[in-house]
Short mmCIF file of C-alpha atoms and ligand atoms in Angstrom, two decimals:
data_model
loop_
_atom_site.label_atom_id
_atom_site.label_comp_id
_atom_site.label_asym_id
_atom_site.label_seq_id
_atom_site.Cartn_x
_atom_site.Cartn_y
_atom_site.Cartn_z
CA UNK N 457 166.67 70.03 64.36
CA UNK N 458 163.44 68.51 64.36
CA UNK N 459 164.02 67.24 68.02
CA UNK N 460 164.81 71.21 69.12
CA UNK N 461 160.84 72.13 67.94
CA UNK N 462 159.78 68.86 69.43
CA UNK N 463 161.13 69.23 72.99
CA UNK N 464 159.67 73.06 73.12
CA UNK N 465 156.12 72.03 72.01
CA UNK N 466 156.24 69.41 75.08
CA UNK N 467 157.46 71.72 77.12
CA UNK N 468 155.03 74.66 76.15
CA UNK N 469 152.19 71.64 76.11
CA UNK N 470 153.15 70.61 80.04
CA UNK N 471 153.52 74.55 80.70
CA UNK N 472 150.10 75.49 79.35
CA UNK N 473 148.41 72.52 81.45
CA UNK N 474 149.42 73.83 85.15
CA UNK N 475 148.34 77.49 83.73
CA UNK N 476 145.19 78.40 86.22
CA UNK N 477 145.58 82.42 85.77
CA UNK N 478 145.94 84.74 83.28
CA UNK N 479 148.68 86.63 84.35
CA UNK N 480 150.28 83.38 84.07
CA UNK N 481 149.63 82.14 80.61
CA UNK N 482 150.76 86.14 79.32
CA UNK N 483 154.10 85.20 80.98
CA UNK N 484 154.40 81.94 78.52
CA UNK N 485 153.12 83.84 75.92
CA UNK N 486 155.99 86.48 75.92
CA UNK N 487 158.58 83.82 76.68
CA UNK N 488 157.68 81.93 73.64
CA UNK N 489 156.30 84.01 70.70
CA UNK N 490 157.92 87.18 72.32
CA UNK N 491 160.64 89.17 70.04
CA UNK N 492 163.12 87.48 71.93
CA UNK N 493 161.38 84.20 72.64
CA UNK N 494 162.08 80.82 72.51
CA UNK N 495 160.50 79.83 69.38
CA UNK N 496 162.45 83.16 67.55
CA UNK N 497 165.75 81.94 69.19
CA UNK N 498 165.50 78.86 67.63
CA UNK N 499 166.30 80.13 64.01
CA UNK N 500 169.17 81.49 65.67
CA UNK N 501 171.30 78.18 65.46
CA UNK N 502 170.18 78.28 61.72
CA UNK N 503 173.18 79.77 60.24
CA UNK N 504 175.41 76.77 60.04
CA UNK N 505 172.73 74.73 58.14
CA UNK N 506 172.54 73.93 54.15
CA UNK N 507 169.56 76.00 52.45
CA UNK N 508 167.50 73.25 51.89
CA UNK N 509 168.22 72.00 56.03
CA UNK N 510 167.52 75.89 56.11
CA UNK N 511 164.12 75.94 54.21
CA UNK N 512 162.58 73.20 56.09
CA UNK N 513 163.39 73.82 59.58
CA UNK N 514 161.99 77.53 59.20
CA UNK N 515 158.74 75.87 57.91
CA UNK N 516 159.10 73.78 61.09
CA UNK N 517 159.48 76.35 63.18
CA UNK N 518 156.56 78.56 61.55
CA UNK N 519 154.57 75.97 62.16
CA UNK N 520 155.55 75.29 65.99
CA UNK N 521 154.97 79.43 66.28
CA UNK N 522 151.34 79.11 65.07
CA UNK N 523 150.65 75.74 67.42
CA UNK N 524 152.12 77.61 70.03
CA UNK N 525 149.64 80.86 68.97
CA UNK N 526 146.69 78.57 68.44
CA UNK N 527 147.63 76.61 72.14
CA UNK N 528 147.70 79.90 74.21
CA UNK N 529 144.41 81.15 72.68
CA UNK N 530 142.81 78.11 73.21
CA UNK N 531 143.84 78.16 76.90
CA UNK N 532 142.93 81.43 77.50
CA UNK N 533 139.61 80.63 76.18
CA UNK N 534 139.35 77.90 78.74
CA UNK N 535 140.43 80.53 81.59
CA UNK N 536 137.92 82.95 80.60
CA UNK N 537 135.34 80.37 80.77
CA UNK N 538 136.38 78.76 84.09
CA UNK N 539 136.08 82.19 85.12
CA UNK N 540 132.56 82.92 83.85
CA UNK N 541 131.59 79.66 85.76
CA UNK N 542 133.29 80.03 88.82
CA UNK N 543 131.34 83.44 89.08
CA UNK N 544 127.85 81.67 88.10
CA UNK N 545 128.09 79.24 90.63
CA UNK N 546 128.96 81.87 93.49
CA UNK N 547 125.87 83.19 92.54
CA UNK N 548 122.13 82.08 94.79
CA UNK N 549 120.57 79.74 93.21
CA UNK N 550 117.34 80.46 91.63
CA UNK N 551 114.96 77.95 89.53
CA UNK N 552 112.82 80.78 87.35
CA UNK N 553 110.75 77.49 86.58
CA UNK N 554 109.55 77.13 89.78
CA UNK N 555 106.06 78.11 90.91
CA UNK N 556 105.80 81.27 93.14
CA UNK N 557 104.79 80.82 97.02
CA UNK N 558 101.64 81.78 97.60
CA UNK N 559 101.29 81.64 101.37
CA UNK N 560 99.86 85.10 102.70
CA UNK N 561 99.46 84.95 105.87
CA UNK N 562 96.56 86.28 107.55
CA UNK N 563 95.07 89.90 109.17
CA UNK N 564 94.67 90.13 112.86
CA UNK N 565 91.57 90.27 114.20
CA UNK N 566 91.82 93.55 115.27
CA UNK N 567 93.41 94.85 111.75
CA UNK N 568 90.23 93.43 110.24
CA UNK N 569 87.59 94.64 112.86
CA UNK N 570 89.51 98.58 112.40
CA UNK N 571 89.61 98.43 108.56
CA UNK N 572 85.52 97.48 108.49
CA UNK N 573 84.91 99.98 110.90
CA UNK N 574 87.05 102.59 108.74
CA UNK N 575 85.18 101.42 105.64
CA UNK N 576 82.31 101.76 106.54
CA UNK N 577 82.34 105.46 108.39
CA UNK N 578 84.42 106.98 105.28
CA UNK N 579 80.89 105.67 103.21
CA UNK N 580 79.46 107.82 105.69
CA UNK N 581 81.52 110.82 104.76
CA UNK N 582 83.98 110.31 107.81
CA UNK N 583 87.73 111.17 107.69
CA UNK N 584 90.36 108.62 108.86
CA UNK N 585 92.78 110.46 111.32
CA UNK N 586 95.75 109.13 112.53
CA UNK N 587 97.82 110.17 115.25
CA UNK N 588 100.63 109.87 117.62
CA UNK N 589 100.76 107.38 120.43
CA UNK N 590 102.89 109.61 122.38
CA UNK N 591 100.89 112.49 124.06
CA UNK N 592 100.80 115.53 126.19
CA UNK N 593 99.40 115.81 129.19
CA UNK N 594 97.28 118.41 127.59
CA UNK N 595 96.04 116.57 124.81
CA UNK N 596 94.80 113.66 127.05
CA UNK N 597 93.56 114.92 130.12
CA UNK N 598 93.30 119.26 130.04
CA UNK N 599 92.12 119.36 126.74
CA UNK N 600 89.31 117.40 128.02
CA UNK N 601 87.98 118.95 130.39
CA UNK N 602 90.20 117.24 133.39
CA UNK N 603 91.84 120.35 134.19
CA UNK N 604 93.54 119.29 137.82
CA UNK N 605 96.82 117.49 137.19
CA UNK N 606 96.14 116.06 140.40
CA UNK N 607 92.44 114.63 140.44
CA UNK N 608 94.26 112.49 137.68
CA UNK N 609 94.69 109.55 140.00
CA UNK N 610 90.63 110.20 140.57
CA UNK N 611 89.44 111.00 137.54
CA UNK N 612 91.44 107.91 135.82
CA UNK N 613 88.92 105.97 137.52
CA UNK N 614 86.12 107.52 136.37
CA UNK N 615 86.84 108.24 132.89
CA UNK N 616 87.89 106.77 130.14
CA UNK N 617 85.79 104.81 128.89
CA UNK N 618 85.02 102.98 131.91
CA UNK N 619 83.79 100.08 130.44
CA UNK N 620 85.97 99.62 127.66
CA UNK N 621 88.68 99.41 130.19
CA UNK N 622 90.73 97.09 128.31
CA UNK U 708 94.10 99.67 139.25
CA UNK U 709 94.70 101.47 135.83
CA UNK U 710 97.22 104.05 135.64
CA UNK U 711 98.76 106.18 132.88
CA UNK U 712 102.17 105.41 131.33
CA UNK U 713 104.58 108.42 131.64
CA UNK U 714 107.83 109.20 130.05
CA UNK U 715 110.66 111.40 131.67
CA UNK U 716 109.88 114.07 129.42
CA UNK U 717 106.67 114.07 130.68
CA UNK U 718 104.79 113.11 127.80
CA UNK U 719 102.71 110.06 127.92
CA UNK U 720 101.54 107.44 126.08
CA UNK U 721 98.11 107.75 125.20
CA UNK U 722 95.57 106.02 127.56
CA UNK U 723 92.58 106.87 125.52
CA UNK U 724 92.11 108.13 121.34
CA UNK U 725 90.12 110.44 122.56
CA UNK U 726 93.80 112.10 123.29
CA UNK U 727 93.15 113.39 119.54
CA UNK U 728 90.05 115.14 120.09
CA UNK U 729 91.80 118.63 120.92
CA UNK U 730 94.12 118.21 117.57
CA UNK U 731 91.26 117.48 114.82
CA UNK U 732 88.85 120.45 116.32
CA UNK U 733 92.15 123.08 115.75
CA UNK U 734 92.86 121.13 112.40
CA UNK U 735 89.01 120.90 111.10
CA UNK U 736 88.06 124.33 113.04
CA UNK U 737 88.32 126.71 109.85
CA UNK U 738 86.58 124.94 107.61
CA UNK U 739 83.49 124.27 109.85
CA UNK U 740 83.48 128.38 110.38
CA UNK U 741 83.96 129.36 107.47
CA UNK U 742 82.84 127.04 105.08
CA UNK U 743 79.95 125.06 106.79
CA UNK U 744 82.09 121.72 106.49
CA UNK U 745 81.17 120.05 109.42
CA UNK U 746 83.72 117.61 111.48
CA UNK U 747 83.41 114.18 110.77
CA UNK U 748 86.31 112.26 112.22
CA UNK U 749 87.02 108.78 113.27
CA UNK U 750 90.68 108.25 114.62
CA UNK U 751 91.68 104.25 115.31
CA UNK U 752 94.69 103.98 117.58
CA UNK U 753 97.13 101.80 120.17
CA UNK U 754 96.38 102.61 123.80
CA UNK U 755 98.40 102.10 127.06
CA UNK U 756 97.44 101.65 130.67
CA UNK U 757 99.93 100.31 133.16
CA UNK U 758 97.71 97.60 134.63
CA UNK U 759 97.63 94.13 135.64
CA UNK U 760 96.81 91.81 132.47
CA UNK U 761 94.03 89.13 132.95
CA UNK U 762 91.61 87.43 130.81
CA UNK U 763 89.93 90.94 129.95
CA UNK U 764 92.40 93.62 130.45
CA UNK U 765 95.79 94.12 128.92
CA UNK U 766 97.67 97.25 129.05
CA UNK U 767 97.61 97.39 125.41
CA UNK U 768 94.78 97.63 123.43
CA UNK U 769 92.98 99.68 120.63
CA UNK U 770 89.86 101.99 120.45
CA UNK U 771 88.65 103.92 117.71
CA UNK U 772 87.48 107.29 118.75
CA UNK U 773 84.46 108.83 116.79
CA UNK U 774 83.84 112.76 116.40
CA UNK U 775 80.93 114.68 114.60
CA UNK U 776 80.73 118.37 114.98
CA UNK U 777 77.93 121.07 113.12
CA UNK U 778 75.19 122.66 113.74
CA UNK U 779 72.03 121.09 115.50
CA UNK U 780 74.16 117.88 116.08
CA UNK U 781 72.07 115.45 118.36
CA UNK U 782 72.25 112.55 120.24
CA UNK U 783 69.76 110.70 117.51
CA UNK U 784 72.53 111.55 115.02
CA UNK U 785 74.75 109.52 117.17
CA UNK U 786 72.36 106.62 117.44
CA UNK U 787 71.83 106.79 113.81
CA UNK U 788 75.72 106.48 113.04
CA UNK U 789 76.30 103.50 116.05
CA UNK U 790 73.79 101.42 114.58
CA UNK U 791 74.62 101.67 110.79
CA UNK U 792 77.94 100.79 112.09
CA UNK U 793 77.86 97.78 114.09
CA UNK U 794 74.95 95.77 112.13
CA UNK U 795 77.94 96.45 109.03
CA UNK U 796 80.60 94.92 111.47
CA UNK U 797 78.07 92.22 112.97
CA UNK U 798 76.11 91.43 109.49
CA UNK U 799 72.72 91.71 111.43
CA UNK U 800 70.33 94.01 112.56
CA UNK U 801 71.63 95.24 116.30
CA UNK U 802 69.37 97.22 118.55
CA UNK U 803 71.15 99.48 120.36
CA UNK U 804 70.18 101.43 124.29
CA UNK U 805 71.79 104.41 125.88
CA UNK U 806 71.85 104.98 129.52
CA UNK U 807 73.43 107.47 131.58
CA UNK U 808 77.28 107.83 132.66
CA UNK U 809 79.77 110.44 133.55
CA UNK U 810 82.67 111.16 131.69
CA UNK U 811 83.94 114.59 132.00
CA UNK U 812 84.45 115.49 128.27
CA UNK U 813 80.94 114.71 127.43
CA UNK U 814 77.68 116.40 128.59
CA UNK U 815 75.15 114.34 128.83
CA UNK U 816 77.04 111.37 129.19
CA UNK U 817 75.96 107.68 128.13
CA UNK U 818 76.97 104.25 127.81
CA UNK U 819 75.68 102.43 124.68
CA UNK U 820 74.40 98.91 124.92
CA UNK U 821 74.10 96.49 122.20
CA UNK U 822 71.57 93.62 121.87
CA UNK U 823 73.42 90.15 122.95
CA UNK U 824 74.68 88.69 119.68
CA UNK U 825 74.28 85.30 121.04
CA UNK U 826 70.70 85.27 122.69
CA UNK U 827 69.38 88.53 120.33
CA UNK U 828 67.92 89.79 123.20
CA UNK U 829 66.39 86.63 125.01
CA UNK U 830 68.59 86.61 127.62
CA UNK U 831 71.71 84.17 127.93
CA UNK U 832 74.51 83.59 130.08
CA UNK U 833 76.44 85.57 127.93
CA UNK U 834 74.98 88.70 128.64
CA UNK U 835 73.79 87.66 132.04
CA UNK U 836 70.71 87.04 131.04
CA UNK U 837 69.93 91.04 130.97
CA UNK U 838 69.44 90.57 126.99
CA UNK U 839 71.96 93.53 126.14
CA UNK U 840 75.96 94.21 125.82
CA UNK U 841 77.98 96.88 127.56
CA UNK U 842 79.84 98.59 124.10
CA UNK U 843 81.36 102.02 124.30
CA UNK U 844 80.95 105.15 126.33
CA UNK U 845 79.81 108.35 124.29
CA UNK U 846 78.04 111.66 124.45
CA UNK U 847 77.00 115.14 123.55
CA UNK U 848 80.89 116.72 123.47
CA UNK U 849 81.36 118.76 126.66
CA UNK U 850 81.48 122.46 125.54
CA UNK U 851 84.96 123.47 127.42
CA UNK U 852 86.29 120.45 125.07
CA UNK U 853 84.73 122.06 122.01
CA UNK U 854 85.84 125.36 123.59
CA UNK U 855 89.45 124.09 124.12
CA UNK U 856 89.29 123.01 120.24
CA UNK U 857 88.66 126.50 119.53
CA UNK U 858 85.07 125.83 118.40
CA UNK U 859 82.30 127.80 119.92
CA UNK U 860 80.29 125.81 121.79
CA UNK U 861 76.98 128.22 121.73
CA UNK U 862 76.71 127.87 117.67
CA UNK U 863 78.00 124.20 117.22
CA UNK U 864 76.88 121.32 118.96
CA UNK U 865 78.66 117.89 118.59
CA UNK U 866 78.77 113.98 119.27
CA UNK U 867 81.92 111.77 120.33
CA UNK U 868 82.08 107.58 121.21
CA UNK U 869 85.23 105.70 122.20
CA UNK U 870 84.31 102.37 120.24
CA UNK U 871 87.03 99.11 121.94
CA UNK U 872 88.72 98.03 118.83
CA UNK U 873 89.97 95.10 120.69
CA UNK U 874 86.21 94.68 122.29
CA UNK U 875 84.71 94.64 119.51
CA UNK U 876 87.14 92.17 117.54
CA UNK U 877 86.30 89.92 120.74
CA UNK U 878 82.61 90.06 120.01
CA UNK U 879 83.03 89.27 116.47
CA UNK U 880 85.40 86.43 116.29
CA UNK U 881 84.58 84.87 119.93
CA UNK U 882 88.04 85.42 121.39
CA UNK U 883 87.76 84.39 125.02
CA UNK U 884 91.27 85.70 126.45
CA UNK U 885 91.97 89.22 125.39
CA UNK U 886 95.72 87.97 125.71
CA UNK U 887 95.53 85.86 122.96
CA UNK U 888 95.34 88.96 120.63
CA UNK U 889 98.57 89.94 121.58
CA UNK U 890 100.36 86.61 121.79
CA UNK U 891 101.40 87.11 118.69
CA UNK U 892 100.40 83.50 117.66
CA UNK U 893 100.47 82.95 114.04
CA UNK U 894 98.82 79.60 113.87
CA UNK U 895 95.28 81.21 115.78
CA UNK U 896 95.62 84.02 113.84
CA UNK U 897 95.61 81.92 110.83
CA UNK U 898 91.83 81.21 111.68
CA UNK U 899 90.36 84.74 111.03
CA UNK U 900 89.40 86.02 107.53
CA UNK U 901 88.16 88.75 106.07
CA UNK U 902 84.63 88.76 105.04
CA UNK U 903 85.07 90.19 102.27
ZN1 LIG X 1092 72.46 86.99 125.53
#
């Protein structure tokens, strides 16, 4: 009878080693240490067998039930792991060891000029407005004192700070 | 030729800050009446002119529109504040000239010069050998602005200047090509720093 355990611990060994899922290795676990399993069905064939042939294939067969146990726990161990892993490498890679960039950039001109000038009227007791860029005629041209829609072309000329025309 | 950017709305964007003159006199109105705050406003700001872009024009650019309203406001007031100003910006003592121009909201009108900041006043071919720099346009406020503001223009007296951002960043760092600013080039931008 010794043969009988042999042959299903290769089996379950080879079995085990092309397991890559979990759903899987549940389906060898219920087909071997299940109620009905294989390992259960082999004291079935006991009955014809002397007690003492009795008493030591049951210890063999004990003892293939807990390999088989110890097997399947091991591999879904493994499973769990390779799963862990797989989901650690999709991750971006990051090196917390590394220094952090410190390249800034730079202001624009302009940015810098406007922020001086700000500074330096709020010392003076100035507000800071800020306001749309999209305007009414009123706001830009009736409002002060350019009240003839049509002089605009004219007065466009004239005004506005001529000679900061740009 | 310079001409105003309209939408089909009607609106427009803004050729000039001064755009937001009419909304800080209704905003800052009560409390000058009532409460003796006077106006002190500066408003920075993108403008747009549909013109033909060269070495010193660009349809975009940015001003920085000044406004000081109160009681017995003068023009020395205004001097007073233009000067502090620029020798901050410039780091040196600047001299600054008014003479006369026109623009309607402002009555009398001037145009501020500054002293060269290459030649100090010598006389170069930077400033044409005249010793002085065109700046920015300001003024006593014209009272039918103030009046449009809802501010009465018999009791309250006030000052306004249309400083050129984009001038004035041209002054201080030396940029040639007023295009350059918006080029958008990060490796000549790289060169400027804050004094600070
Ligand atoms: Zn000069």
């Amino acid at each position: 009878m010794a043969e009988q355990t042999l042959k299903l611990k290769q089996e379950l060994i080879q079995k085990l080693e092309a397991v890559s899922e979990a759903m899987q290795l549940e389906q060898i676990r219920v087909e071997y240490l299940g109620k009905n399993g294989l390992i259960t069905g082999l004291l079935k064939g006991m009955k014809d067998l002397s007690i003492e042939e009795k008493k030591t294939f049951g210890q063999e067969v004990n003892e293939l039930k807990n390999e088989a146990a110890d097997m399947i726990a091991k591999k879904g161990e493994e499973l769990k792991n390779a799963e862990i892993l797989k989901e650690i490498n999709s991750m971006p890679e990051f090196d917390l060891s590394m220094p952090a960039k410190l390249d800034r950039g730079s202001y624009h001109p302009i940015t810098l000029v406007q922020r001086q000038c700000e500074k330096i009227f709020k010392s003076m007791g100035f507000t800071v407005e800020d306001y749309s860029e999209v305007v009414s005629d009123y706001e830009c041209f009736e409002s002060l004192n350019i009240p003839n829609i049509t002089l605009h072309a004219i007065c466009r000329i004239l005004i506005i700070w001529k000679t900061v025309s740009f | 030729m310079q001409d105003t950017y309209y939408l089909e709305n009607g609106q427009l964007l803004k050729s000039q800050t001064s755009a937001a003159q009419n909304a800080i006199y209704k905003k800052y109105k009560d409390a000058l009446v009532n409460d003796g705050v006077p106006i002190k406003a500066i408003f920075p700001g993108r403008c747009f002119r549909n013109e033909a872009t060269d070495a010193c024009h660009e349809n975009t650019f940015f001003q920085m529109e000044g406004v000081m309203v109160d009681k017995n406001i003068s023009i020395s007031n205004l001097i007073f504040f233009m000067k502090t100003m620029l020798s901050e910006v410039f780091q040196k003592d600047i001299k600054v000239r008014l003479r006369p121009g026109f623009f309607p909201f402002v009555e009398p009108g001037f145009e501020l010069d500054i002293s060269c900041l290459i030649c100090g006043g010598e006389g170069c071919p930077s400033c044409k050998h005249s010793g002085w720099l065109e700046l920015c346009p300001c003024g006593m406020i014209h009272p039918e602005v103030l009046k449009a503001g809802g501010i009465d223009p018999e009791e309250y007296t006030g000052f306004a200047f249309g400083l050129g951002l984009t001038r004035l960043a041209m002054m201080k760092y030396g940029v040639k090509d007023i295009r350059d600013l918006n080029s958008g080039s990060l490796r000549s931008l790289s060169q400027f720093t804050d004094d600070e």
